[in-house]
């Protein structure tokens, strides 16, 4: 069984490395995942290595603490709304950028790509999707864009027929190039000091991640997201999530949809010069 001392060590590391706040209700989950992914009695060694600054141990611990729960077209109206907003942005500015934060194994980002291809009705829309996650193992799956049929079953038949092909390697199914080339995957820890994301975004998906963050980290992440959104840009959360103290930064549109609240000219200019 997970001891009190082990759990406290894991709690400190989770908060320091990723801003993740562990509560007593997470103790049993951590025990089960540790036994399944590391083996019996291996957690102590991992915690010790992580405390001593071992980068691989810290990566493996973060993988242990994150669930990577995702799927194709979860809350499907979010994707249609995001694609329509991107179409509007392209009409106004010539291009659009979208960000899938906490992209896990890629289903969310690829669902967004499919929605964009539907709305734009062409295979080369002037859009870019940046998809990030803290978990390198999950990102490796995402970059491969290969999924079991049990995962792909969430797609509508028309999407499955248009966007899925047989994998040339292992008999699994792979998403077609038109979908894959719209998405760029990068590793990003939302508590990092620097977010190397480049220009602002028209749409940000940040679903099922804020609930794991300690309140101070949650506010800081949302404040930075607000600074990276174009005026009127959309933030999509899981409908069960809330903004907490950062609610002042956004306008609630309902069902997990928020838009960036307008800021005055002086604040906007300072944010633009500061960069991400």
Coordinates of C-alpha atoms in Angstrom, one line a residue, residues 22-264:
X22 CA -3.1 15.8 -5.5
X23 CA -5.8 15.2 -2.9
X24 CA -6.4 12.2 -0.6
X25 CA -8.9 10.9 -3.2
X26 CA -6.0 10.4 -5.6
X27 CA -4.1 8.1 -3.3
X28 CA -5.8 4.9 -4.4
X29 CA -5.5 5.9 -8.1
X30 CA -1.8 6.6 -7.7
X31 CA -1.3 3.2 -6.1
X32 CA -3.1 1.3 -8.8
X33 CA -1.3 3.1 -11.6
X34 CA 2.0 2.7 -9.9
X35 CA 1.5 -1.1 -9.5
X36 CA 0.3 -1.4 -13.1
X37 CA 2.9 0.8 -14.9
X38 CA 5.9 0.4 -12.6
X39 CA 5.5 -2.8 -10.8
X40 CA 5.3 -3.5 -7.1
X41 CA 7.6 -1.5 -4.8
X42 CA 9.1 0.5 -7.7
X43 CA 7.6 3.9 -6.7
X44 CA 10.2 4.7 -4.0
X45 CA 13.0 4.5 -6.5
X46 CA 11.1 6.7 -9.0
X47 CA 10.3 9.3 -6.4
X48 CA 13.9 9.3 -5.2
X49 CA 15.3 9.8 -8.7
X50 CA 12.8 12.5 -9.5
X51 CA 13.7 14.3 -6.3
X52 CA 17.4 14.2 -7.3
X53 CA 16.6 15.9 -10.6
X54 CA 16.7 12.9 -12.9
X55 CA 14.9 14.1 -16.1
X56 CA 13.7 10.7 -17.2
X57 CA 12.3 9.9 -13.8
X58 CA 10.5 13.2 -13.7
X59 CA 9.0 12.5 -17.1
X60 CA 7.9 9.0 -16.0
X61 CA 6.4 10.4 -12.8
X62 CA 4.4 13.0 -14.8
X63 CA 3.1 10.2 -17.1
X64 CA 2.1 8.3 -14.0
X65 CA 0.1 11.3 -12.7
X66 CA -1.7 12.2 -15.9
X67 CA -4.6 10.2 -17.3
X68 CA -4.5 11.2 -21.1
X69 CA -8.3 10.7 -21.3
X70 CA -9.5 11.8 -24.7
X71 CA -11.4 10.7 -27.7
X72 CA -12.6 11.8 -31.1
X73 CA -15.3 14.6 -31.2
X74 CA -16.0 14.7 -27.5
X75 CA -18.6 17.5 -27.1
X76 CA -18.9 17.8 -30.9
X77 CA -20.5 21.2 -30.9
X78 CA -17.1 22.6 -29.7
X79 CA -15.4 21.5 -32.9
X80 CA -18.1 22.9 -35.2
X81 CA -18.0 26.3 -33.4
X82 CA -14.2 26.4 -33.5
X83 CA -14.1 25.6 -37.2
X84 CA -16.7 28.3 -38.0
X85 CA -14.7 30.8 -35.9
X86 CA -11.6 29.9 -37.8
X87 CA -13.4 30.4 -41.1
X88 CA -14.4 33.9 -39.9
X89 CA -10.8 34.6 -38.9
X90 CA -9.5 33.6 -42.3
X91 CA -12.0 35.8 -44.1
X92 CA -10.9 38.7 -41.9
X93 CA -7.2 38.1 -41.6
X94 CA -6.2 35.6 -44.2
X95 CA -5.2 32.8 -41.8
X96 CA -6.2 31.3 -38.5
X97 CA -4.3 29.6 -35.6
X98 CA -5.8 27.1 -33.2
X99 CA -4.2 25.5 -30.1
X100 CA -5.1 22.1 -28.5
X101 CA -3.5 22.2 -25.1
X102 CA -3.2 18.9 -23.2
X103 CA -3.7 17.1 -26.5
X104 CA -2.8 13.7 -25.1
X105 CA -2.8 11.1 -27.9
X106 CA -4.1 13.5 -30.5
X107 CA -7.8 12.7 -30.9
X108 CA -8.9 16.2 -30.0
X109 CA -6.5 17.9 -32.4
X110 CA -7.3 15.6 -35.2
X111 CA -11.0 16.0 -34.6
X112 CA -10.5 19.8 -35.0
X113 CA -8.6 19.2 -38.2
X114 CA -11.5 17.1 -39.6
X115 CA -14.0 19.8 -38.6
X116 CA -11.9 22.5 -40.4
X117 CA -11.7 20.4 -43.5
X118 CA -15.5 20.0 -43.4
X119 CA -16.2 23.8 -43.0
X120 CA -13.5 25.0 -45.4
X121 CA -14.4 22.4 -48.0
X122 CA -10.8 22.1 -49.2
X123 CA -7.8 20.1 -48.2
X124 CA -5.4 23.0 -47.7
X125 CA -7.2 25.7 -45.6
X126 CA -5.1 28.6 -44.3
X127 CA -5.1 27.3 -40.8
X128 CA -2.6 25.9 -38.3
X129 CA -3.3 23.7 -35.3
X130 CA -0.6 23.6 -32.6
X131 CA -1.2 20.6 -30.3
X132 CA 0.8 20.3 -27.0
X133 CA 1.0 18.0 -24.1
X134 CA 3.4 17.4 -21.1
X135 CA 3.6 13.6 -21.8
X136 CA 6.1 12.6 -24.5
X137 CA 4.8 9.1 -24.7
X138 CA 1.3 10.4 -25.5
X139 CA 2.7 12.8 -28.1
X140 CA 4.5 9.9 -29.8
X141 CA 1.2 8.2 -30.3
X142 CA -0.4 11.4 -31.5
X143 CA 2.3 12.0 -34.1
X144 CA 1.9 8.5 -35.5
X145 CA -1.9 9.1 -36.0
X146 CA -2.6 5.4 -35.8
X147 CA -5.5 4.1 -33.8
X148 CA -7.4 1.0 -33.1
X149 CA -10.9 0.6 -34.6
X150 CA -12.3 0.7 -31.1
X151 CA -11.1 4.3 -30.8
X152 CA -12.1 5.3 -34.4
X153 CA -15.6 4.0 -33.8
X154 CA -16.4 7.3 -32.3
X155 CA -16.2 8.9 -35.7
X156 CA -19.3 9.4 -37.8
X157 CA -19.4 6.9 -40.8
X158 CA -18.8 9.8 -43.3
X159 CA -15.7 11.0 -41.4
X160 CA -14.4 7.4 -41.1
X161 CA -14.7 6.8 -44.8
X162 CA -13.1 10.1 -45.7
X163 CA -10.4 10.5 -43.1
X164 CA -9.2 7.0 -42.2
X165 CA -6.9 4.7 -44.2
X166 CA -5.2 1.4 -43.6
X167 CA -1.8 1.7 -42.0
X168 CA 1.0 0.6 -44.3
X169 CA 3.0 -1.0 -41.4
X170 CA 0.9 -2.9 -38.8
X171 CA -2.6 -3.4 -40.1
X172 CA -4.0 -0.7 -37.8
X173 CA -5.8 2.4 -39.2
X174 CA -4.2 5.7 -39.8
X175 CA -5.6 9.2 -40.4
X176 CA -5.1 10.5 -44.0
X177 CA -2.4 13.1 -44.8
X178 CA -4.9 15.9 -45.3
X179 CA -5.8 15.6 -41.6
X180 CA -2.2 14.9 -40.3
X181 CA -0.6 17.9 -42.0
X182 CA -2.8 20.4 -40.3
X183 CA -1.5 19.5 -36.9
X184 CA 1.9 20.3 -35.3
X185 CA 2.7 18.5 -32.0
X186 CA 5.0 20.0 -29.4
X187 CA 5.8 19.1 -25.8
X188 CA 4.7 21.8 -23.4
X189 CA 4.3 22.0 -19.6
X190 CA 1.7 24.6 -18.9
X191 CA 3.7 25.6 -15.7
X192 CA 6.8 26.4 -17.7
X193 CA 8.1 29.9 -17.6
X194 CA 8.3 30.2 -21.4
X195 CA 5.6 29.0 -23.8
X196 CA 7.3 28.8 -27.3
X197 CA 4.1 29.1 -29.2
X198 CA 4.7 32.0 -31.5
X199 CA 1.8 34.2 -32.6
X200 CA -1.6 34.6 -31.0
X201 CA -4.4 32.1 -31.5
X202 CA -8.0 32.5 -32.6
X203 CA -9.2 29.4 -30.7
X204 CA -7.8 27.5 -27.7
X205 CA -9.0 24.1 -26.5
X206 CA -7.9 23.5 -22.9
X207 CA -10.2 20.8 -21.8
X208 CA -9.9 18.4 -18.8
X209 CA -6.6 19.9 -17.6
X210 CA -7.4 22.9 -15.4
X211 CA -9.2 20.6 -12.9
X212 CA -5.9 19.1 -12.0
X213 CA -4.0 22.3 -11.4
X214 CA -3.6 24.1 -8.0
X215 CA -5.6 27.3 -7.9
X216 CA -2.7 29.6 -8.3
X217 CA -1.3 27.7 -11.3
X218 CA -4.8 27.6 -12.8
X219 CA -5.2 31.3 -12.7
X220 CA -1.7 31.9 -14.1
X221 CA -2.4 29.5 -17.0
X222 CA -5.7 31.1 -17.8
X223 CA -4.2 34.6 -17.7
X224 CA -1.5 33.6 -20.1
X225 CA -4.1 31.9 -22.4
X226 CA -6.1 35.2 -22.4
X227 CA -3.0 37.1 -23.5
X228 CA -2.4 34.6 -26.3
X229 CA -6.0 34.9 -27.7
X230 CA -6.9 37.3 -30.4
X231 CA -9.6 39.8 -29.4
X232 CA -12.8 37.9 -29.4
X233 CA -10.9 34.6 -29.6
X234 CA -12.5 31.5 -28.2
X235 CA -11.5 29.4 -25.2
X236 CA -13.1 25.9 -25.0
X237 CA -13.2 24.1 -21.7
X238 CA -15.0 20.9 -20.7
X239 CA -18.6 22.0 -19.7
X240 CA -18.0 20.7 -16.2
X241 CA -14.9 22.9 -15.6
X242 CA -14.9 26.5 -14.4
X243 CA -12.6 29.5 -14.6
X244 CA -12.4 30.3 -10.9
X245 CA -10.7 33.6 -10.2
X246 CA -9.9 34.1 -13.9
X247 CA -13.6 34.5 -14.9
X248 CA -13.0 38.2 -15.1
X249 CA -10.8 37.6 -18.2
X250 CA -13.5 36.0 -20.3
X251 CA -17.1 36.2 -21.3
X252 CA -19.0 33.0 -20.6
X253 CA -20.9 31.9 -23.8
X254 CA -22.3 28.7 -22.2
X255 CA -21.5 25.0 -22.5
X256 CA -17.8 25.4 -21.9
X257 CA -17.4 28.2 -24.5
X258 CA -15.7 31.4 -23.5
X259 CA -14.5 34.4 -25.5
X260 CA -11.6 36.7 -24.5
X261 CA -12.9 39.8 -22.8
X262 CA -12.0 43.1 -24.5
X263 CA -9.1 45.0 -23.0
X264 CA -8.3 48.7 -23.4

